[in-house]
Tab-separated table of C-alpha atoms in Angstrom:
chain	number	residue	atom	x	y	z
H	1	MET	CA	0.010	-0.128	0.092
H	2	ASN	CA	1.440	3.558	-0.845
H	3	VAL	CA	0.538	6.516	1.609
H	4	ASP	CA	-2.561	7.685	0.167
H	5	GLU	CA	-4.033	4.362	0.538
H	6	VAL	CA	-2.593	4.403	3.940
H	7	VAL	CA	-4.165	7.363	4.573
H	8	GLU	CA	-7.613	6.370	2.741
H	9	SER	CA	-8.021	3.250	4.993
H	10	TYR	CA	-7.447	5.355	8.418
H	11	VAL	CA	-10.315	7.995	7.525
H	12	ARG	CA	-12.262	5.145	6.095
H	13	ASP	CA	-12.353	3.308	9.351
H	14	VAL	CA	-12.531	6.908	11.416
H	15	ALA	CA	-16.034	7.789	9.500
H	16	GLY	CA	-17.118	4.335	9.635
H	17	CYS	CA	-17.220	4.697	13.811
H	18	LEU	CA	-19.463	8.115	13.386
H	19	PRO	CA	-23.306	8.625	12.493
H	20	ARG	CA	-23.886	8.811	9.147
H	21	ALA	CA	-25.008	12.347	8.916
H	22	ARG	CA	-21.280	13.640	10.030
H	23	ARG	CA	-19.532	10.631	7.964
H	24	ASN	CA	-18.351	13.011	4.778
H	25	ASP	CA	-17.754	15.762	6.569
H	26	VAL	CA	-15.689	14.464	9.022
H	27	ALA	CA	-13.919	12.283	6.590
H	28	PHE	CA	-13.058	15.645	4.382
H	29	GLU	CA	-11.503	17.447	7.576
H	30	LEU	CA	-9.537	14.332	8.849
H	31	ARG	CA	-7.898	13.395	5.419
H	32	ALA	CA	-7.061	17.455	4.666
H	33	LEU	CA	-5.293	17.220	8.305
H	34	LEU	CA	-3.638	14.542	7.552
H	35	ASP	CA	-2.707	15.569	4.382
H	36	GLU	CA	-1.628	18.671	5.712
H	37	GLU	CA	0.351	17.062	8.949
H	38	LEU	CA	1.904	14.748	6.802
H	39	ALA	CA	3.765	17.274	4.684
H	40	ALA	CA	4.951	19.190	7.372
H	41	ARG	CA	6.384	15.923	8.473
H	42	ALA	CA	7.598	14.862	5.103
H	43	ARG	CA	9.451	19.091	4.901
H	44	ALA	CA	10.950	18.494	8.355
H	45	ALA	CA	12.528	15.203	7.604
H	46	GLY	CA	13.853	16.512	4.034
H	47	ARG	CA	12.355	13.866	2.001
H	48	ALA	CA	8.527	12.513	0.422
H	49	PRO	CA	6.620	11.323	3.000
H	50	ASP	CA	6.457	7.254	2.923
H	51	LYS	CA	4.474	4.353	4.356
H	52	ALA	CA	6.583	4.583	7.901
H	53	MET	CA	6.129	7.889	7.923
H	54	ALA	CA	2.315	7.969	7.904
H	55	MET	CA	2.273	4.858	9.944
H	56	ALA	CA	3.940	7.052	12.491
H	57	LEU	CA	1.624	9.836	12.065
H	58	LEU	CA	-1.584	7.464	12.483
H	59	ARG	CA	-0.220	5.693	15.525
H	60	GLU	CA	-0.254	9.194	17.328
H	61	PHE	CA	-3.846	9.705	16.325
H	62	GLY	CA	-5.048	6.708	18.011
H	63	ARG	CA	-7.291	3.699	16.982
H	64	PRO	CA	-9.979	4.666	14.416
H	65	SER	CA	-12.435	4.614	17.348
H	66	GLU	CA	-10.439	6.780	20.004
H	67	ALA	CA	-10.201	9.530	16.540
H	68	ALA	CA	-13.677	9.049	15.881
H	69	GLN	CA	-14.701	9.579	19.634
H	70	ARG	CA	-13.180	13.452	19.661
H	71	TYR	CA	-15.349	13.869	16.672
H	72	HIS	CA	-18.691	12.147	17.997
H	73	ASP	CA	-18.943	10.872	21.872
H	74	ARG	CA	-20.497	8.015	21.915
H	75	PRO	CA	-22.137	7.806	25.417
H	76	ALA	CA	-21.814	4.046	27.235
H	77	LEU	CA	-24.586	2.056	27.396
H	78	ILE	CA	-25.199	2.989	31.276
H	79	ASP	CA	-24.898	6.585	31.755
H	80	ALA	CA	-22.814	6.945	34.890
H	81	ALA	CA	-25.517	8.990	37.203
H	82	ASP	CA	-27.512	5.398	36.392
H	83	THR	CA	-24.960	3.234	37.616
H	84	HIS	CA	-25.962	3.035	41.367
H	85	HIS	CA	-29.548	2.606	40.423
H	86	PHE	CA	-28.205	-0.342	38.136
H	87	LEU	CA	-26.151	-1.496	41.026
H	88	ILE	CA	-29.470	-1.877	43.714
H	89	TRP	CA	-31.856	-3.306	40.603
H	90	ALA	CA	-29.330	-5.860	39.809
H	91	VAL	CA	-28.569	-6.926	43.907
H	92	GLY	CA	-31.892	-6.705	44.225
H	93	GLY	CA	-32.986	-8.898	41.577
H	94	ALA	CA	-29.952	-11.102	42.403
H	95	VAL	CA	-31.254	-12.302	46.132
H	96	VAL	CA	-35.154	-12.458	44.867
H	97	PHE	CA	-33.747	-15.412	42.533
H	98	ALA	CA	-31.585	-16.670	45.055
H	99	VAL	CA	-34.206	-16.675	47.490
H	100	HIS	CA	-36.561	-18.410	44.671
H	101	GLY	CA	-34.176	-20.951	43.716
H	102	GLN	CA	-33.517	-22.149	47.464
H	103	VAL	CA	-37.499	-22.426	48.458
H	104	THR	CA	-39.126	-23.413	44.931
H	105	PRO	CA	-39.773	-27.548	44.677
H	106	LYS	CA	-38.670	-27.249	41.031
H	107	PRO	CA	-35.530	-27.196	39.532
H	108	PHE	CA	-34.555	-23.702	38.795
H	109	ASN	CA	-31.441	-22.033	36.841
H	110	LEU	CA	-30.106	-19.274	38.998
H	111	ASP	CA	-27.277	-18.774	36.418
H	112	ALA	CA	-29.624	-18.318	33.354
H	113	ALA	CA	-32.554	-16.036	35.706
H	114	LEU	CA	-29.718	-14.179	36.701
H	115	LEU	CA	-28.040	-13.018	33.264
H	116	GLN	CA	-31.786	-12.417	32.140
H	117	TRP	CA	-32.585	-10.188	34.546
H	118	LEU	CA	-28.753	-8.494	33.842
H	119	GLY	CA	-29.632	-8.450	30.623
H	120	ALA	CA	-33.296	-6.957	30.834
H	121	LEU	CA	-31.760	-4.137	33.388
H	122	LEU	CA	-29.152	-3.268	30.797
H	123	LEU	CA	-31.559	-2.964	28.131
H	124	PHE	CA	-33.734	-0.932	30.482
H	125	PHE	CA	-31.149	1.780	31.440
H	126	ALA	CA	-29.794	1.926	28.166
H	127	LEU	CA	-33.230	3.198	26.670
H	128	ALA	CA	-33.806	5.094	29.552
H	129	GLY	CA	-30.416	7.258	28.804
H	130	TRP	CA	-30.826	7.065	25.158
H	131	LEU	CA	-34.871	8.735	25.779
H	132	ARG	CA	-32.956	11.819	28.355
H	133	ARG	CA	-30.609	12.077	25.533
H	134	ARG	CA	-33.060	12.430	22.988
H	135	SER	CA	-35.523	14.726	24.536
H	136	PRO	CA	-33.779	16.506	27.404
H	137	GLY	CA	-36.310	19.147	28.030
H	138	ARG	CA	-38.705	16.304	28.627
H	139	PHE	CA	-36.704	14.538	31.537
H	140	ALA	CA	-34.928	18.052	32.809
H	141	TRP	CA	-34.813	17.913	36.747
H	142	LYS	CA	-38.085	19.034	38.802
H	143	PRO	CA	-38.387	20.287	42.454
H	144	GLY	CA	-39.842	16.974	44.281
H	145	HIS	CA	-41.778	16.244	47.241
H	146	GLY	CA	-40.099	15.472	50.599
H	147	PRO	CA	-39.945	12.133	51.881
H	148	ASP	CA	-43.499	12.119	53.610
H	149	TRP	CA	-45.561	13.363	50.849
H	150	MET	CA	-48.545	11.027	49.520
H	151	PRO	CA	-51.584	12.673	48.130
H	152	ARG	CA	-54.404	11.948	49.511
H	153	ALA	CA	-55.909	10.528	46.555
H	154	LEU	CA	-52.917	8.151	46.197
H	155	SER	CA	-53.698	6.656	49.373
H	156	ALA	CA	-57.084	6.474	48.752
H	157	PHE	CA	-56.843	4.951	45.653
H	158	SER	CA	-54.149	2.273	47.184
H	159	LEU	CA	-56.742	1.866	50.249
H	160	ALA	CA	-59.206	1.055	47.873
H	161	ALA	CA	-57.221	-1.481	45.824
H	162	LEU	CA	-55.784	-3.492	48.654
H	163	LEU	CA	-59.153	-4.001	50.263
H	164	ALA	CA	-60.685	-4.906	46.825
H	165	PHE	CA	-58.053	-7.409	45.772
H	166	PRO	CA	-55.467	-8.833	48.159
H	167	VAL	CA	-57.652	-8.720	51.096
H	168	PHE	CA	-60.652	-9.656	49.487
H	169	MET	CA	-59.285	-12.285	47.192
H	170	TYR	CA	-56.987	-14.184	49.725
H	171	ALA	CA	-59.902	-14.246	52.169
H	172	VAL	CA	-62.583	-15.686	50.020
H	173	PRO	CA	-60.852	-16.610	46.881
H	174	VAL	CA	-64.044	-18.537	45.251
H	175	THR	CA	-66.336	-15.827	45.970
H	176	PHE	CA	-63.631	-13.521	44.612
H	177	ALA	CA	-63.878	-15.444	41.220
H	178	ARG	CA	-67.121	-15.872	40.791
H	179	LEU	CA	-67.660	-12.041	40.761
H	180	LEU	CA	-64.889	-11.747	37.925
H	181	MET	CA	-65.705	-14.827	35.921
H	182	PRO	CA	-68.626	-15.829	34.348
H	183	SER	CA	-70.862	-17.908	35.988
H	184	ALA	CA	-70.183	-20.995	33.374
H	185	VAL	CA	-66.909	-21.213	34.452
H	186	PRO	CA	-66.051	-23.733	37.401
H	187	VAL	CA	-63.997	-21.845	40.276
H	188	ASP	CA	-64.194	-24.605	42.837
H	189	GLY	CA	-61.409	-25.797	42.651
H	190	LEU	CA	-60.221	-22.705	44.274
H	191	ALA	CA	-61.988	-23.979	47.597
H	192	LEU	CA	-59.350	-23.783	50.263
H	193	THR	CA	-58.202	-26.907	51.970
H	194	ASP	CA	-59.445	-27.393	55.734
H	195	ALA	CA	-55.412	-27.392	56.848
H	196	PHE	CA	-54.580	-24.279	55.043
H	197	ALA	CA	-58.045	-22.487	56.081
H	198	GLY	CA	-57.056	-22.916	59.778
H	199	SER	CA	-53.629	-22.735	59.695
H	200	TRP	CA	-51.498	-20.048	61.093
H	201	GLN	CA	-49.783	-18.872	57.866
H	202	ARG	CA	-52.903	-17.721	56.492
H	203	GLY	CA	-53.756	-15.948	59.710
H	204	LEU	CA	-50.367	-14.370	59.603
H	205	THR	CA	-50.906	-13.660	55.893
H	206	MET	CA	-54.180	-11.751	56.722
H	207	ALA	CA	-53.339	-10.360	59.454
H	208	LEU	CA	-50.496	-9.027	57.214
H	209	LEU	CA	-52.334	-7.758	54.534
H	210	LEU	CA	-54.723	-5.960	57.229
H	211	VAL	CA	-52.038	-3.914	58.684
H	212	LEU	CA	-50.668	-3.055	55.075
H	213	ALA	CA	-54.320	-2.193	54.318
H	214	LEU	CA	-54.106	-0.027	57.958
H	215	GLN	CA	-51.128	1.399	57.062
H	216	GLU	CA	-52.890	3.225	53.942
H	217	ALA	CA	-55.813	4.228	55.810
H	218	ILE	CA	-53.291	5.683	58.302
H	219	THR	CA	-51.324	7.774	55.717
H	220	LEU	CA	-54.560	8.988	54.062
H	221	VAL	CA	-55.730	10.401	57.066
H	222	LEU	CA	-52.213	12.281	57.532
H	223	GLY	CA	-52.098	13.146	54.601
H	224	ALA	CA	-48.640	12.243	54.475
H	225	ARG	CA	-46.359	8.811	54.949
H	226	ARG	CA	-44.243	9.628	58.039
H	227	TRP	CA	-41.052	8.034	58.513
H	228	TRP	CA	-42.609	5.391	61.026
H	229	LEU	CA	-45.208	4.794	58.349
H	230	ARG	CA	-42.590	3.918	55.724
H	231	ARG	CA	-40.105	1.559	58.210
H	232	ALA	CA	-43.620	-0.061	58.721
H	233	GLY	CA	-44.140	-0.613	55.682
H	234	VAL	CA	-40.610	-2.203	54.685
H	235	VAL	CA	-40.887	-4.683	57.628
H	236	LEU	CA	-44.485	-5.325	56.210
H	237	ASP	CA	-43.197	-5.651	52.494
H	238	LEU	CA	-40.569	-8.053	54.174
H	239	ALA	CA	-42.661	-10.102	55.990
H	240	LEU	CA	-45.006	-10.525	53.145
H	241	ALA	CA	-42.393	-11.754	50.886
H	242	VAL	CA	-41.403	-14.304	53.149
H	243	MET	CA	-44.657	-15.455	53.776
H	244	PHE	CA	-45.755	-15.760	49.837
H	245	PHE	CA	-42.783	-17.765	49.195
H	246	ALA	CA	-44.044	-19.991	51.623
H	247	HIS	CA	-47.240	-20.474	49.725
H	248	ALA	CA	-45.464	-21.295	46.773
H	249	SER	CA	-43.699	-24.375	48.301
H	250	PRO	CA	-45.234	-27.495	50.131
H	251	MET	CA	-46.046	-25.839	53.733
H	252	HIS	CA	-46.391	-28.358	56.774
H	253	ARG	CA	-48.262	-28.243	60.343
H	254	PRO	CA	-46.314	-27.104	63.568
H	255	GLY	CA	-47.428	-30.562	65.084
H	256	ASP	CA	-46.902	-33.387	62.746
H	257	GLY	CA	-44.782	-31.795	60.308
H	258	ALA	CA	-47.571	-32.982	57.322
H	259	PRO	CA	-47.263	-31.264	54.198
H	260	PHE	CA	-50.341	-29.666	53.098
H	261	ALA	CA	-51.748	-27.676	49.797
H	262	VAL	CA	-53.470	-24.140	49.544
H	263	PHE	CA	-56.118	-25.238	47.555
H	264	GLU	CA	-58.011	-28.650	47.041
H	265	SER	CA	-57.424	-28.784	43.226
H	266	ALA	CA	-53.748	-29.671	41.975
H	267	HIS	CA	-54.399	-27.647	38.905
H	268	ALA	CA	-54.961	-24.751	40.850
H	269	ASN	CA	-52.046	-25.523	43.182
H	270	ALA	CA	-49.711	-25.686	40.237
H	271	VAL	CA	-51.163	-22.731	38.414
H	272	ALA	CA	-50.797	-20.236	42.021
H	273	ALA	CA	-47.225	-21.509	43.040
H	274	PRO	CA	-45.491	-19.068	40.270
H	275	VAL	CA	-47.892	-16.521	40.911
H	276	PHE	CA	-46.963	-16.546	45.028
H	277	MET	CA	-43.132	-16.798	43.877
H	278	ALA	CA	-43.821	-13.519	41.906
H	279	VAL	CA	-45.751	-11.555	44.455
H	280	GLY	CA	-43.254	-12.713	46.949
H	281	GLY	CA	-40.690	-11.601	44.630
H	282	MET	CA	-42.014	-8.361	43.913
H	283	MET	CA	-42.844	-7.364	47.831
H	284	LEU	CA	-39.068	-8.367	48.335
H	285	LEU	CA	-37.973	-6.082	45.998
H	286	PHE	CA	-39.980	-3.374	47.452
H	287	GLY	CA	-39.082	-4.043	50.901
H	288	LEU	CA	-34.956	-3.849	49.512
H	289	TYR	CA	-35.485	-0.904	47.882
H	290	TYR	CA	-37.959	0.888	50.395
H	291	ALA	CA	-35.188	-0.117	53.239
H	292	TRP	CA	-32.098	1.613	50.888
H	293	ARG	CA	-34.300	4.693	50.878
H	294	ASN	CA	-34.931	5.085	54.465
H	295	TRP	CA	-31.222	4.205	54.915
H	296	VAL	CA	-29.783	6.764	52.542
H	297	GLU	CA	-32.821	9.654	53.251
H	298	ILE	CA	-31.077	12.883	53.580
H	299	ARG	CA	-32.715	15.492	56.042
H	300	PRO	CA	-30.813	18.769	55.591
H	301	GLY	CA	-30.261	20.571	58.360
H	302	PRO	CA	-31.958	24.468	58.870
H	303	ALA	CA	-30.158	27.521	57.106
H	304	PRO	CA	-27.907	28.985	59.040
H	305	LEU	CA	-29.075	32.128	60.865
H	306	ALA	CA	-28.017	35.860	59.338
H	307	GLY	CA	-24.651	37.164	60.674
H	308	ALA	CA	-23.865	33.747	62.478
H	309	PRO	CA	-20.453	32.459	61.895
H	310	ALA	CA	-20.197	29.991	58.767
């Protein structure tokens, strides 16, 4: 290859790393710059430019991808500002999957689940960063409310949703299903077994759901979620996560240790087990996330008085 071919090859590789709209302009500018620099070196050396001189110059410019980065800064897949959120959700998901692998009676591929979770997080944060760069005005910073903020409308909606779905559905699953399903659809398979209906596991889970609803009612009355309500919510989320994980695995009577199922229908138990596991995982993630939020909560001190020494 002669000198012109070497320089042209380098310029093509640099331009290939750039967005299509900028390739020709950058290629023209870079070629002119390299030709000028190479001519200056040839004059200083007192000889015509050769391949060795061109290669030495191009090595100083760096690899084509590095040179292209100076013309167009390509962002990382995950913005630096999102690193801590990515790590929090990655670790939280790893904990959920690890617990799932321990309590589920079926074979569970933990490695594959972790890789899929990390891949989903990577795609989510990459898309979020791309959207922020594409529409910076839409995602500009806005003043936020304090940690106690909770609009009464949202509290009322949360309370109604808790009472209408988890509490009612858990207390009387057959009645709940009959209200939602057509009359032709049989729902008797959702009847609870006698062992589960009178078990302490069901009683404790029902009590936790009712306390969760009570928490929303107190928030509704106060018009704010105080620090003690937030910390109580973390405990409730984690406790419910443990109980729903227990629902997904064979439970045992405290006396003789004999296993018992939740529903009388084996098919209902098979369908409900992954649902219980998913709800438990969701509650565990919420509990860990809000525990972290409480741990890192910032309460700025009062502003110093005028004229006071710094």
